[in-house]
Amino acid sequence: MTAISLDTGLARPAPLRWLLRVFLAAAAAAPWFAGPFVQHLAVLTCLNILIVNGLALIARCGQLSLGHAAYVAVGAYGSVLASRHLEWGFMPSTLAGVALAAVVALALGAIILRLKGVYFVLVTFAFGELVRLILLDGASWSGGANGITGIQPAALAGMVFDTRAGFYGLALCVALGSVALLGAVARRPFGHAIDAVAENPALAESTGLSVRRIQLCAFVGGCALAAAGGALQARYVGYVSPESFNASISIGFIIMLVIGGRRSIWGGLIGAMVLTPLPELFRGAVQTQHIFYGAALILILRFLPAGLAGLPGPWQARRRKELQ
């Protein structure tokens, strides 16, 4: 019995599929039976899954944003300021932050999506630094370098998520929802259009597809997911600061995506699960952490271009040869 893979359209053995499901279910349930520190790492992992999945949507369209943390910042600050100054609740303020990031991405994307390759990357990097500097200089409304403290915890449907275990449940639902969203996009005609644009924009344009519109929709959608992650992060930590959204954070998201699998629906989830806990293992040894990241990237790009999500591929190919 076989199942169809959302990533490649190839048959995947049922035992492997069920083994993956059991592992993910066990990994999702484990933090509720662990201590506060493990729950903290689990929350951060779920938030990173949401943010990296936004980057995956952009990358699937053939672009790479080096300023992804800027939209995390817009979502975080937008939701906090809406809550503080407009006295909006958790859900309206979160939607306000996401909407603000989507508008910013729409305005920027309409300009920069004409750029290709390294030029697009450089402009997104410059925009990320611009957002960080604006937040640093806006001391009257952003708190400047000191940031904003005392942010109220998330509250939804009468429930207040003021504990790590409680917030983990919320973050897990949102993270899995983002994975399901990527899967739904991949199965729809819009997902096929994204793949066509990524493979050959000129050919896609000749078939009647609007390359600019498709790229812009993917860019805005990816930035909106990042903003949702930023809004949730602000509620969880209770504090936002411009230095929490610098260029190194954007690079970290890219590394998660590449190691997990840039073209896979599960790439963001796998990359975040693998790399989010690693800084704790290298606590006090930052240089060692950077060396590990560099070595891991080189090995992945050399031997697993599809990332860790592509590991079943070689095994699957060998199994087919054995059956022939």
PDB file of C-alpha atoms in Angstrom:
ATOM      1  CA  MET A   1       0.000   0.000   0.000  1.00  0.00           C
ATOM      2  CA  THR A   2       1.390   3.372  -0.925  1.00  0.00           C
ATOM      3  CA  ALA A   3       0.605   7.035  -0.392  1.00  0.00           C
ATOM      4  CA  ILE A   4       1.293  10.060  -2.517  1.00  0.00           C
ATOM      5  CA  SER A   5       3.937  12.468  -1.239  1.00  0.00           C
ATOM      6  CA  LEU A   6       2.906  16.096  -1.257  1.00  0.00           C
ATOM      7  CA  ASP A   7       6.459  17.163  -1.987  1.00  0.00           C
ATOM      8  CA  THR A   8       7.370  15.162  -5.057  1.00  0.00           C
ATOM      9  CA  GLY A   9       4.274  13.290  -6.137  1.00  0.00           C
ATOM     10  CA  LEU A  10       6.183   9.997  -5.754  1.00  0.00           C
ATOM     11  CA  ALA A  11       4.866   6.971  -3.903  1.00  0.00           C
ATOM     12  CA  ARG A  12       6.107   6.722  -0.345  1.00  0.00           C
ATOM     13  CA  PRO A  13       6.049   3.390   1.519  1.00  0.00           C
ATOM     14  CA  ALA A  14       3.223   3.191   4.060  1.00  0.00           C
ATOM     15  CA  PRO A  15       5.445   1.905   6.924  1.00  0.00           C
ATOM     16  CA  LEU A  16       7.746   4.886   6.548  1.00  0.00           C
ATOM     17  CA  ARG A  17       4.788   7.253   6.455  1.00  0.00           C
ATOM     18  CA  TRP A  18       3.294   5.800   9.625  1.00  0.00           C
ATOM     19  CA  LEU A  19       6.668   5.758  11.359  1.00  0.00           C
ATOM     20  CA  LEU A  20       7.035   9.453  10.622  1.00  0.00           C
ATOM     21  CA  ARG A  21       3.559  10.168  11.973  1.00  0.00           C
ATOM     22  CA  VAL A  22       4.221   8.238  15.186  1.00  0.00           C
ATOM     23  CA  PHE A  23       7.517  10.059  15.718  1.00  0.00           C
ATOM     24  CA  LEU A  24       5.955  13.487  15.174  1.00  0.00           C
ATOM     25  CA  ALA A  25       3.036  12.656  17.475  1.00  0.00           C
ATOM     26  CA  ALA A  26       5.416  11.493  20.208  1.00  0.00           C
ATOM     27  CA  ALA A  27       7.606  14.573  19.781  1.00  0.00           C
ATOM     28  CA  ALA A  28       4.539  16.835  19.988  1.00  0.00           C
ATOM     29  CA  ALA A  29       3.205  15.180  23.149  1.00  0.00           C
ATOM     30  CA  ALA A  30       6.533  14.861  24.993  1.00  0.00           C
ATOM     31  CA  PRO A  31       6.832  18.504  26.229  1.00  0.00           C
ATOM     32  CA  TRP A  32       3.635  18.188  28.303  1.00  0.00           C
ATOM     33  CA  PHE A  33       5.348  15.461  30.338  1.00  0.00           C
ATOM     34  CA  ALA A  34       8.691  17.276  30.583  1.00  0.00           C
ATOM     35  CA  GLY A  35      10.002  20.128  32.691  1.00  0.00           C
ATOM     36  CA  PRO A  36       9.622  23.893  32.108  1.00  0.00           C
ATOM     37  CA  PHE A  37      12.891  24.166  30.178  1.00  0.00           C
ATOM     38  CA  VAL A  38      11.853  21.552  27.614  1.00  0.00           C
ATOM     39  CA  GLN A  39       8.465  23.245  27.307  1.00  0.00           C
ATOM     40  CA  HIS A  40      10.220  26.547  26.672  1.00  0.00           C
ATOM     41  CA  LEU A  41      12.283  25.007  23.864  1.00  0.00           C
ATOM     42  CA  ALA A  42       9.143  23.394  22.458  1.00  0.00           C
ATOM     43  CA  VAL A  43       7.348  26.767  22.321  1.00  0.00           C
ATOM     44  CA  LEU A  44      10.303  28.386  20.559  1.00  0.00           C
ATOM     45  CA  THR A  45      10.440  25.481  18.115  1.00  0.00           C
ATOM     46  CA  CYS A  46       6.753  25.869  17.226  1.00  0.00           C
ATOM     47  CA  LEU A  47       7.130  29.615  16.705  1.00  0.00           C
ATOM     48  CA  ASN A  48      10.167  29.020  14.497  1.00  0.00           C
ATOM     49  CA  ILE A  49       8.206  26.454  12.469  1.00  0.00           C
ATOM     50  CA  LEU A  50       5.566  29.084  11.760  1.00  0.00           C
ATOM     51  CA  ILE A  51       8.128  31.733  10.785  1.00  0.00           C
ATOM     52  CA  VAL A  52      10.297  29.410   8.670  1.00  0.00           C
ATOM     53  CA  ASN A  53       7.216  28.110   6.851  1.00  0.00           C
ATOM     54  CA  GLY A  54       6.581  31.695   5.797  1.00  0.00           C
ATOM     55  CA  LEU A  55      10.105  31.842   4.412  1.00  0.00           C
ATOM     56  CA  ALA A  56       9.517  28.476   2.705  1.00  0.00           C
ATOM     57  CA  LEU A  57       6.524  29.910   0.841  1.00  0.00           C
ATOM     58  CA  ILE A  58       8.704  32.739  -0.496  1.00  0.00           C
ATOM     59  CA  ALA A  59      11.586  30.400  -1.347  1.00  0.00           C
ATOM     60  CA  ARG A  60       9.246  27.999  -3.140  1.00  0.00           C
ATOM     61  CA  CYS A  61       8.591  30.808  -5.608  1.00  0.00           C
ATOM     62  CA  GLY A  62      12.323  31.082  -6.371  1.00  0.00           C
ATOM     63  CA  GLN A  63      13.206  34.031  -4.106  1.00  0.00           C
ATOM     64  CA  LEU A  64      15.243  34.212  -0.909  1.00  0.00           C
ATOM     65  CA  SER A  65      14.600  36.927   1.665  1.00  0.00           C
ATOM     66  CA  LEU A  66      17.472  37.963   3.925  1.00  0.00           C
ATOM     67  CA  GLY A  67      15.235  40.343   5.876  1.00  0.00           C
ATOM     68  CA  HIS A  68      12.589  37.898   7.057  1.00  0.00           C
ATOM     69  CA  ALA A  69      13.078  38.946  10.684  1.00  0.00           C
ATOM     70  CA  ALA A  70      11.825  42.421   9.739  1.00  0.00           C
ATOM     71  CA  TYR A  71       8.308  41.062   9.240  1.00  0.00           C
ATOM     72  CA  VAL A  72       8.533  39.166  12.503  1.00  0.00           C
ATOM     73  CA  ALA A  73       9.319  42.538  14.092  1.00  0.00           C
ATOM     74  CA  VAL A  74       6.452  44.305  12.300  1.00  0.00           C
ATOM     75  CA  GLY A  75       4.016  41.650  13.502  1.00  0.00           C
ATOM     76  CA  ALA A  76       5.351  41.784  17.063  1.00  0.00           C
ATOM     77  CA  TYR A  77       5.405  45.569  17.405  1.00  0.00           C
ATOM     78  CA  GLY A  78       2.182  46.042  15.458  1.00  0.00           C
ATOM     79  CA  SER A  79       0.245  43.680  17.727  1.00  0.00           C
ATOM     80  CA  VAL A  80       1.762  45.107  20.918  1.00  0.00           C
ATOM     81  CA  LEU A  81       1.085  48.730  19.948  1.00  0.00           C
ATOM     82  CA  ALA A  82      -2.480  47.902  18.901  1.00  0.00           C
ATOM     83  CA  SER A  83      -3.010  46.240  22.266  1.00  0.00           C
ATOM     84  CA  ARG A  84      -1.425  49.086  24.237  1.00  0.00           C
ATOM     85  CA  HIS A  85      -2.783  52.173  22.497  1.00  0.00           C
ATOM     86  CA  LEU A  86      -6.056  50.910  21.002  1.00  0.00           C
ATOM     87  CA  GLU A  87      -6.802  48.507  23.874  1.00  0.00           C
ATOM     88  CA  TRP A  88      -7.547  45.687  21.461  1.00  0.00           C
ATOM     89  CA  GLY A  89      -7.677  42.102  22.646  1.00  0.00           C
ATOM     90  CA  PHE A  90      -5.262  39.343  21.736  1.00  0.00           C
ATOM     91  CA  MET A  91      -6.886  38.202  18.496  1.00  0.00           C
ATOM     92  CA  PRO A  92      -7.696  41.671  17.037  1.00  0.00           C
ATOM     93  CA  SER A  93      -4.233  43.002  17.900  1.00  0.00           C
ATOM     94  CA  THR A  94      -2.557  39.916  16.400  1.00  0.00           C
ATOM     95  CA  LEU A  95      -4.567  40.301  13.209  1.00  0.00           C
ATOM     96  CA  ALA A  96      -3.602  43.984  13.153  1.00  0.00           C
ATOM     97  CA  GLY A  97       0.088  43.077  13.306  1.00  0.00           C
ATOM     98  CA  VAL A  98      -0.322  40.492  10.551  1.00  0.00           C
ATOM     99  CA  ALA A  99      -2.298  42.935   8.389  1.00  0.00           C
ATOM    100  CA  LEU A 100       0.333  45.642   8.873  1.00  0.00           C
ATOM    101  CA  ALA A 101       3.092  43.251   7.806  1.00  0.00           C
ATOM    102  CA  ALA A 102       1.043  42.170   4.780  1.00  0.00           C
ATOM    103  CA  VAL A 103       0.564  45.799   3.687  1.00  0.00           C
ATOM    104  CA  VAL A 104       4.277  46.518   4.121  1.00  0.00           C
ATOM    105  CA  ALA A 105       5.177  43.366   2.173  1.00  0.00           C
ATOM    106  CA  LEU A 106       2.705  44.280  -0.575  1.00  0.00           C
ATOM    107  CA  ALA A 107       4.197  47.754  -0.974  1.00  0.00           C
ATOM    108  CA  LEU A 108       7.798  46.525  -0.872  1.00  0.00           C
ATOM    109  CA  GLY A 109       7.181  43.443  -2.998  1.00  0.00           C
ATOM    110  CA  ALA A 110       5.562  45.468  -5.775  1.00  0.00           C
ATOM    111  CA  ILE A 111       8.901  47.273  -6.108  1.00  0.00           C
ATOM    112  CA  ILE A 112      11.599  44.714  -5.412  1.00  0.00           C
ATOM    113  CA  LEU A 113      10.145  41.610  -7.064  1.00  0.00           C
ATOM    114  CA  ARG A 114      11.432  42.949 -10.365  1.00  0.00           C
ATOM    115  CA  LEU A 115      14.910  42.256  -9.014  1.00  0.00           C
ATOM    116  CA  LYS A 116      16.545  38.865  -9.368  1.00  0.00           C
ATOM    117  CA  GLY A 117      19.103  36.810  -7.519  1.00  0.00           C
ATOM    118  CA  VAL A 118      21.616  38.613  -5.365  1.00  0.00           C
ATOM    119  CA  TYR A 119      19.971  42.008  -5.945  1.00  0.00           C
ATOM    120  CA  PHE A 120      16.732  40.795  -4.392  1.00  0.00           C
ATOM    121  CA  VAL A 121      18.653  39.326  -1.450  1.00  0.00           C
ATOM    122  CA  LEU A 122      20.578  42.567  -0.872  1.00  0.00           C
ATOM    123  CA  VAL A 123      17.447  44.716  -0.944  1.00  0.00           C
ATOM    124  CA  THR A 124      15.651  42.466   1.538  1.00  0.00           C
ATOM    125  CA  PHE A 125      18.720  42.598   3.791  1.00  0.00           C
ATOM    126  CA  ALA A 126      18.757  46.410   3.600  1.00  0.00           C
ATOM    127  CA  PHE A 127      15.041  46.543   4.402  1.00  0.00           C
ATOM    128  CA  GLY A 128      15.543  44.328   7.432  1.00  0.00           C
ATOM    129  CA  GLU A 129      18.229  46.657   8.770  1.00  0.00           C
ATOM    130  CA  LEU A 130      16.062  49.683   7.988  1.00  0.00           C
ATOM    131  CA  VAL A 131      13.200  48.302  10.088  1.00  0.00           C
ATOM    132  CA  ARG A 132      15.582  47.588  12.967  1.00  0.00           C
ATOM    133  CA  LEU A 133      17.015  51.133  12.842  1.00  0.00           C
ATOM    134  CA  ILE A 134      13.515  52.664  12.743  1.00  0.00           C
ATOM    135  CA  LEU A 135      12.610  50.712  15.865  1.00  0.00           C
ATOM    136  CA  LEU A 136      15.829  51.811  17.559  1.00  0.00           C
ATOM    137  CA  ASP A 137      15.212  55.484  16.758  1.00  0.00           C
ATOM    138  CA  GLY A 138      11.500  55.486  17.637  1.00  0.00           C
ATOM    139  CA  ALA A 139      12.016  55.618  21.376  1.00  0.00           C
ATOM    140  CA  SER A 140       8.761  57.519  21.929  1.00  0.00           C
ATOM    141  CA  TRP A 141       6.614  54.658  20.607  1.00  0.00           C
ATOM    142  CA  SER A 142       8.879  51.595  20.287  1.00  0.00           C
ATOM    143  CA  GLY A 143      10.903  52.020  23.471  1.00  0.00           C
ATOM    144  CA  GLY A 144      14.107  52.333  21.443  1.00  0.00           C
ATOM    145  CA  ALA A 145      16.914  50.012  22.436  1.00  0.00           C
ATOM    146  CA  ASN A 146      15.104  49.201  25.705  1.00  0.00           C
ATOM    147  CA  GLY A 147      12.142  47.759  23.837  1.00  0.00           C
ATOM    148  CA  ILE A 148       8.667  47.268  25.302  1.00  0.00           C
ATOM    149  CA  THR A 149       8.144  45.296  28.492  1.00  0.00           C
ATOM    150  CA  GLY A 150       5.138  44.089  30.451  1.00  0.00           C
ATOM    151  CA  ILE A 151       3.265  42.679  27.456  1.00  0.00           C
ATOM    152  CA  GLN A 152       0.098  40.881  28.491  1.00  0.00           C
ATOM    153  CA  PRO A 153      -0.072  37.118  27.812  1.00  0.00           C
ATOM    154  CA  ALA A 154      -2.256  35.681  25.084  1.00  0.00           C
ATOM    155  CA  ALA A 155      -5.928  35.170  25.928  1.00  0.00           C
ATOM    156  CA  LEU A 156      -8.437  33.445  23.687  1.00  0.00           C
ATOM    157  CA  ALA A 157     -12.001  32.184  24.254  1.00  0.00           C
ATOM    158  CA  GLY A 158     -11.778  32.866  27.979  1.00  0.00           C
ATOM    159  CA  MET A 159      -8.458  31.023  28.352  1.00  0.00           C
ATOM    160  CA  VAL A 160      -5.283  32.827  29.385  1.00  0.00           C
ATOM    161  CA  PHE A 161      -2.081  31.234  28.081  1.00  0.00           C
ATOM    162  CA  ASP A 162       0.180  32.445  30.883  1.00  0.00           C
ATOM    163  CA  THR A 163       2.030  29.156  31.467  1.00  0.00           C
ATOM    164  CA  ARG A 164       4.586  27.447  29.274  1.00  0.00           C
ATOM    165  CA  ALA A 165       2.516  24.292  28.967  1.00  0.00           C
ATOM    166  CA  GLY A 166      -0.597  26.260  28.064  1.00  0.00           C
ATOM    167  CA  PHE A 167       1.160  28.447  25.507  1.00  0.00           C
ATOM    168  CA  TYR A 168       2.795  25.375  23.996  1.00  0.00           C
ATOM    169  CA  GLY A 169      -0.659  24.033  23.132  1.00  0.00           C
ATOM    170  CA  LEU A 170      -1.496  27.275  21.331  1.00  0.00           C
ATOM    171  CA  ALA A 171       1.867  27.446  19.530  1.00  0.00           C
ATOM    172  CA  LEU A 172       1.630  23.784  18.493  1.00  0.00           C
ATOM    173  CA  CYS A 173      -1.783  24.296  16.909  1.00  0.00           C
ATOM    174  CA  VAL A 174      -0.566  27.335  14.988  1.00  0.00           C
ATOM    175  CA  ALA A 175       2.627  25.587  13.833  1.00  0.00           C
ATOM    176  CA  LEU A 176       0.768  22.510  12.592  1.00  0.00           C
ATOM    177  CA  GLY A 177      -1.761  24.808  10.946  1.00  0.00           C
ATOM    178  CA  SER A 178       1.041  26.462   8.974  1.00  0.00           C
ATOM    179  CA  VAL A 179       2.291  23.034   7.804  1.00  0.00           C
ATOM    180  CA  ALA A 180      -1.249  22.122   6.743  1.00  0.00           C
ATOM    181  CA  LEU A 181      -1.495  25.441   4.919  1.00  0.00           C
ATOM    182  CA  LEU A 182       1.662  24.723   2.930  1.00  0.00           C
ATOM    183  CA  GLY A 183       0.280  21.294   2.074  1.00  0.00           C
ATOM    184  CA  ALA A 184      -3.000  22.792   0.899  1.00  0.00           C
ATOM    185  CA  VAL A 185      -1.165  25.355  -1.233  1.00  0.00           C
ATOM    186  CA  ALA A 186       1.001  22.630  -2.790  1.00  0.00           C
ATOM    187  CA  ARG A 187      -2.088  20.672  -3.868  1.00  0.00           C
ATOM    188  CA  ARG A 188      -3.934  23.636  -5.342  1.00  0.00           C
ATOM    189  CA  PRO A 189      -3.425  25.165  -8.805  1.00  0.00           C
ATOM    190  CA  PHE A 190      -1.754  28.140  -7.128  1.00  0.00           C
ATOM    191  CA  GLY A 191       0.909  25.812  -5.736  1.00  0.00           C
ATOM    192  CA  HIS A 192       1.545  24.343  -9.188  1.00  0.00           C
ATOM    193  CA  ALA A 193       1.781  27.882 -10.555  1.00  0.00           C
ATOM    194  CA  ILE A 194       4.369  28.751  -7.879  1.00  0.00           C
ATOM    195  CA  ASP A 195       6.455  25.722  -8.869  1.00  0.00           C
ATOM    196  CA  ALA A 196       6.197  26.648 -12.549  1.00  0.00           C
ATOM    197  CA  VAL A 197       7.356  30.205 -11.829  1.00  0.00           C
ATOM    198  CA  ALA A 198      10.277  28.929  -9.758  1.00  0.00           C
ATOM    199  CA  GLU A 199      11.408  26.472 -12.440  1.00  0.00           C
ATOM    200  CA  ASN A 200      11.147  28.736 -15.493  1.00  0.00           C
ATOM    201  CA  PRO A 201       9.558  32.201 -15.146  1.00  0.00           C
ATOM    202  CA  ALA A 202       9.736  32.928 -18.885  1.00  0.00           C
ATOM    203  CA  LEU A 203       7.989  29.679 -19.814  1.00  0.00           C
ATOM    204  CA  ALA A 204       5.379  30.243 -17.084  1.00  0.00           C
ATOM    205  CA  GLU A 205       4.718  33.732 -18.462  1.00  0.00           C
ATOM    206  CA  SER A 206       4.302  32.346 -21.974  1.00  0.00           C
ATOM    207  CA  THR A 207       1.573  29.975 -20.766  1.00  0.00           C
ATOM    208  CA  GLY A 208      -0.476  32.888 -19.469  1.00  0.00           C
ATOM    209  CA  LEU A 209       0.588  32.920 -15.816  1.00  0.00           C
ATOM    210  CA  SER A 210       1.166  36.304 -14.202  1.00  0.00           C
ATOM    211  CA  VAL A 211       4.632  35.770 -12.735  1.00  0.00           C
ATOM    212  CA  ARG A 212       4.682  39.069 -10.826  1.00  0.00           C
ATOM    213  CA  ARG A 213       1.277  38.473  -9.280  1.00  0.00           C
ATOM    214  CA  ILE A 214       2.144  34.927  -8.204  1.00  0.00           C
ATOM    215  CA  GLN A 215       5.460  36.024  -6.706  1.00  0.00           C
ATOM    216  CA  LEU A 216       3.774  38.912  -4.915  1.00  0.00           C
ATOM    217  CA  CYS A 217       1.069  36.669  -3.429  1.00  0.00           C
ATOM    218  CA  ALA A 218       3.684  34.204  -2.183  1.00  0.00           C
ATOM    219  CA  PHE A 219       5.813  37.022  -0.775  1.00  0.00           C
ATOM    220  CA  VAL A 220       2.903  38.653   1.074  1.00  0.00           C
ATOM    221  CA  GLY A 221       1.666  35.297   2.387  1.00  0.00           C
ATOM    222  CA  GLY A 222       5.116  34.324   3.653  1.00  0.00           C
ATOM    223  CA  CYS A 223       5.595  37.673   5.384  1.00  0.00           C
ATOM    224  CA  ALA A 224       2.150  37.402   6.999  1.00  0.00           C
ATOM    225  CA  LEU A 225       3.077  34.020   8.498  1.00  0.00           C
ATOM    226  CA  ALA A 226       6.286  35.546   9.862  1.00  0.00           C
ATOM    227  CA  ALA A 227       4.288  38.411  11.399  1.00  0.00           C
ATOM    228  CA  ALA A 228       1.947  35.930  13.110  1.00  0.00           C
ATOM    229  CA  GLY A 229       5.000  34.253  14.618  1.00  0.00           C
ATOM    230  CA  GLY A 230       6.291  37.614  15.822  1.00  0.00           C
ATOM    231  CA  ALA A 231       2.969  38.518  17.452  1.00  0.00           C
ATOM    232  CA  LEU A 232       2.862  35.197  19.302  1.00  0.00           C
ATOM    233  CA  GLN A 233       6.506  35.517  20.310  1.00  0.00           C
ATOM    234  CA  ALA A 234       5.855  38.938  21.865  1.00  0.00           C
ATOM    235  CA  ARG A 235       2.970  37.527  23.902  1.00  0.00           C
ATOM    236  CA  TYR A 236       5.004  34.555  25.048  1.00  0.00           C
ATOM    237  CA  VAL A 237       8.205  36.361  26.040  1.00  0.00           C
ATOM    238  CA  GLY A 238       6.401  39.481  27.298  1.00  0.00           C
ATOM    239  CA  TYR A 239       9.097  41.688  25.813  1.00  0.00           C
ATOM    240  CA  VAL A 240      10.144  42.966  22.384  1.00  0.00           C
ATOM    241  CA  SER A 241      13.399  44.666  21.424  1.00  0.00           C
ATOM    242  CA  PRO A 242      14.897  45.707  18.051  1.00  0.00           C
ATOM    243  CA  GLU A 243      17.953  43.547  18.658  1.00  0.00           C
ATOM    244  CA  SER A 244      15.717  40.478  18.704  1.00  0.00           C
ATOM    245  CA  PHE A 245      15.161  40.964  14.959  1.00  0.00           C
ATOM    246  CA  ASN A 246      18.629  41.599  13.532  1.00  0.00           C
ATOM    247  CA  ALA A 247      20.189  40.110  10.405  1.00  0.00           C
ATOM    248  CA  SER A 248      21.639  37.109  12.233  1.00  0.00           C
ATOM    249  CA  ILE A 249      18.096  36.053  13.146  1.00  0.00           C
ATOM    250  CA  SER A 250      17.108  36.136   9.457  1.00  0.00           C
ATOM    251  CA  ILE A 251      20.162  34.065   8.584  1.00  0.00           C
ATOM    252  CA  GLY A 252      19.157  31.557  11.256  1.00  0.00           C
ATOM    253  CA  PHE A 253      15.752  31.147   9.602  1.00  0.00           C
ATOM    254  CA  ILE A 254      17.422  30.541   6.233  1.00  0.00           C
ATOM    255  CA  ILE A 255      19.711  27.899   7.744  1.00  0.00           C
ATOM    256  CA  MET A 256      16.712  26.119   9.265  1.00  0.00           C
ATOM    257  CA  LEU A 257      14.968  26.101   5.908  1.00  0.00           C
ATOM    258  CA  VAL A 258      17.983  24.866   3.930  1.00  0.00           C
ATOM    259  CA  ILE A 259      18.838  22.106   6.420  1.00  0.00           C
ATOM    260  CA  GLY A 260      15.210  21.022   6.709  1.00  0.00           C
ATOM    261  CA  GLY A 261      14.495  21.146   2.986  1.00  0.00           C
ATOM    262  CA  ARG A 262      13.720  24.224   0.918  1.00  0.00           C
ATOM    263  CA  ARG A 263      11.316  22.494  -1.465  1.00  0.00           C
ATOM    264  CA  SER A 264       9.576  20.285   1.079  1.00  0.00           C
ATOM    265  CA  ILE A 265       6.393  20.949   3.014  1.00  0.00           C
ATOM    266  CA  TRP A 266       8.081  19.428   6.056  1.00  0.00           C
ATOM    267  CA  GLY A 267      11.339  21.345   5.624  1.00  0.00           C
ATOM    268  CA  GLY A 268      10.501  24.190   8.005  1.00  0.00           C
ATOM    269  CA  LEU A 269       9.245  21.786  10.665  1.00  0.00           C
ATOM    270  CA  ILE A 270      12.301  19.531  10.462  1.00  0.00           C
ATOM    271  CA  GLY A 271      14.781  22.419  10.345  1.00  0.00           C
ATOM    272  CA  ALA A 272      13.216  24.155  13.345  1.00  0.00           C
ATOM    273  CA  MET A 273      13.040  20.934  15.359  1.00  0.00           C
ATOM    274  CA  VAL A 274      16.717  20.213  14.704  1.00  0.00           C
ATOM    275  CA  LEU A 275      18.223  23.687  15.079  1.00  0.00           C
ATOM    276  CA  THR A 276      16.104  25.469  17.693  1.00  0.00           C
ATOM    277  CA  PRO A 277      17.479  23.439  20.649  1.00  0.00           C
ATOM    278  CA  LEU A 278      21.084  23.602  19.397  1.00  0.00           C
ATOM    279  CA  PRO A 279      22.003  27.016  20.886  1.00  0.00           C
ATOM    280  CA  GLU A 280      21.337  25.527  24.312  1.00  0.00           C
ATOM    281  CA  LEU A 281      23.832  22.773  23.596  1.00  0.00           C
ATOM    282  CA  PHE A 282      26.416  25.383  22.566  1.00  0.00           C
ATOM    283  CA  ARG A 283      25.660  27.813  25.384  1.00  0.00           C
ATOM    284  CA  GLY A 284      28.887  29.683  26.177  1.00  0.00           C
ATOM    285  CA  ALA A 285      30.516  28.494  22.943  1.00  0.00           C
ATOM    286  CA  VAL A 286      29.101  30.759  20.226  1.00  0.00           C
ATOM    287  CA  GLN A 287      32.028  30.218  17.859  1.00  0.00           C
ATOM    288  CA  THR A 288      31.561  26.470  18.065  1.00  0.00           C
ATOM    289  CA  GLN A 289      27.903  26.937  17.226  1.00  0.00           C
ATOM    290  CA  HIS A 290      28.780  28.944  14.107  1.00  0.00           C
ATOM    291  CA  ILE A 291      31.333  26.321  13.048  1.00  0.00           C
ATOM    292  CA  PHE A 292      28.694  23.614  13.439  1.00  0.00           C
ATOM    293  CA  TYR A 293      26.173  25.582  11.384  1.00  0.00           C
ATOM    294  CA  GLY A 294      28.738  26.161   8.622  1.00  0.00           C
ATOM    295  CA  ALA A 295      29.781  22.516   8.510  1.00  0.00           C
ATOM    296  CA  ALA A 296      26.154  21.346   8.527  1.00  0.00           C
ATOM    297  CA  LEU A 297      25.288  23.662   5.626  1.00  0.00           C
ATOM    298  CA  ILE A 298      28.231  22.449   3.557  1.00  0.00           C
ATOM    299  CA  LEU A 299      27.376  18.790   4.158  1.00  0.00           C
ATOM    300  CA  ILE A 300      23.672  19.293   3.452  1.00  0.00           C
ATOM    301  CA  LEU A 301      24.287  21.242   0.240  1.00  0.00           C
ATOM    302  CA  ARG A 302      26.850  18.693  -0.933  1.00  0.00           C
ATOM    303  CA  PHE A 303      25.164  15.399  -0.061  1.00  0.00           C
ATOM    304  CA  LEU A 304      21.494  16.298   0.568  1.00  0.00           C
ATOM    305  CA  PRO A 305      20.474  19.231  -1.649  1.00  0.00           C
ATOM    306  CA  ALA A 306      16.836  18.515  -0.758  1.00  0.00           C
ATOM    307  CA  GLY A 307      17.635  18.838   2.958  1.00  0.00           C
ATOM    308  CA  LEU A 308      16.841  16.368   5.732  1.00  0.00           C
ATOM    309  CA  ALA A 309      13.302  16.063   4.376  1.00  0.00           C
ATOM    310  CA  GLY A 310      14.821  14.421   1.286  1.00  0.00           C
ATOM    311  CA  LEU A 311      16.427  11.567   3.230  1.00  0.00           C
ATOM    312  CA  PRO A 312      13.740   9.002   2.258  1.00  0.00           C
ATOM    313  CA  GLY A 313      14.533   9.673  -1.409  1.00  0.00           C
ATOM    314  CA  PRO A 314      17.766   7.614  -1.721  1.00  0.00           C
ATOM    315  CA  TRP A 315      16.231   4.765   0.293  1.00  0.00           C
ATOM    316  CA  GLN A 316      13.169   4.847  -1.912  1.00  0.00           C
ATOM    317  CA  ALA A 317      15.299   4.725  -5.069  1.00  0.00           C
ATOM    318  CA  ARG A 318      17.231   1.689  -3.792  1.00  0.00           C
ATOM    319  CA  ARG A 319      13.981  -0.060  -2.906  1.00  0.00           C
ATOM    320  CA  ARG A 320      12.654   0.484  -6.436  1.00  0.00           C
ATOM    321  CA  LYS A 321      15.813  -1.012  -7.930  1.00  0.00           C
ATOM    322  CA  GLU A 322      15.412  -4.065  -5.697  1.00  0.00           C
ATOM    323  CA  LEU A 323      11.816  -4.523  -6.852  1.00  0.00           C
ATOM    324  CA  GLN A 324      12.705  -4.284 -10.548  1.00  0.00           C
TER     325      GLN A 324
END
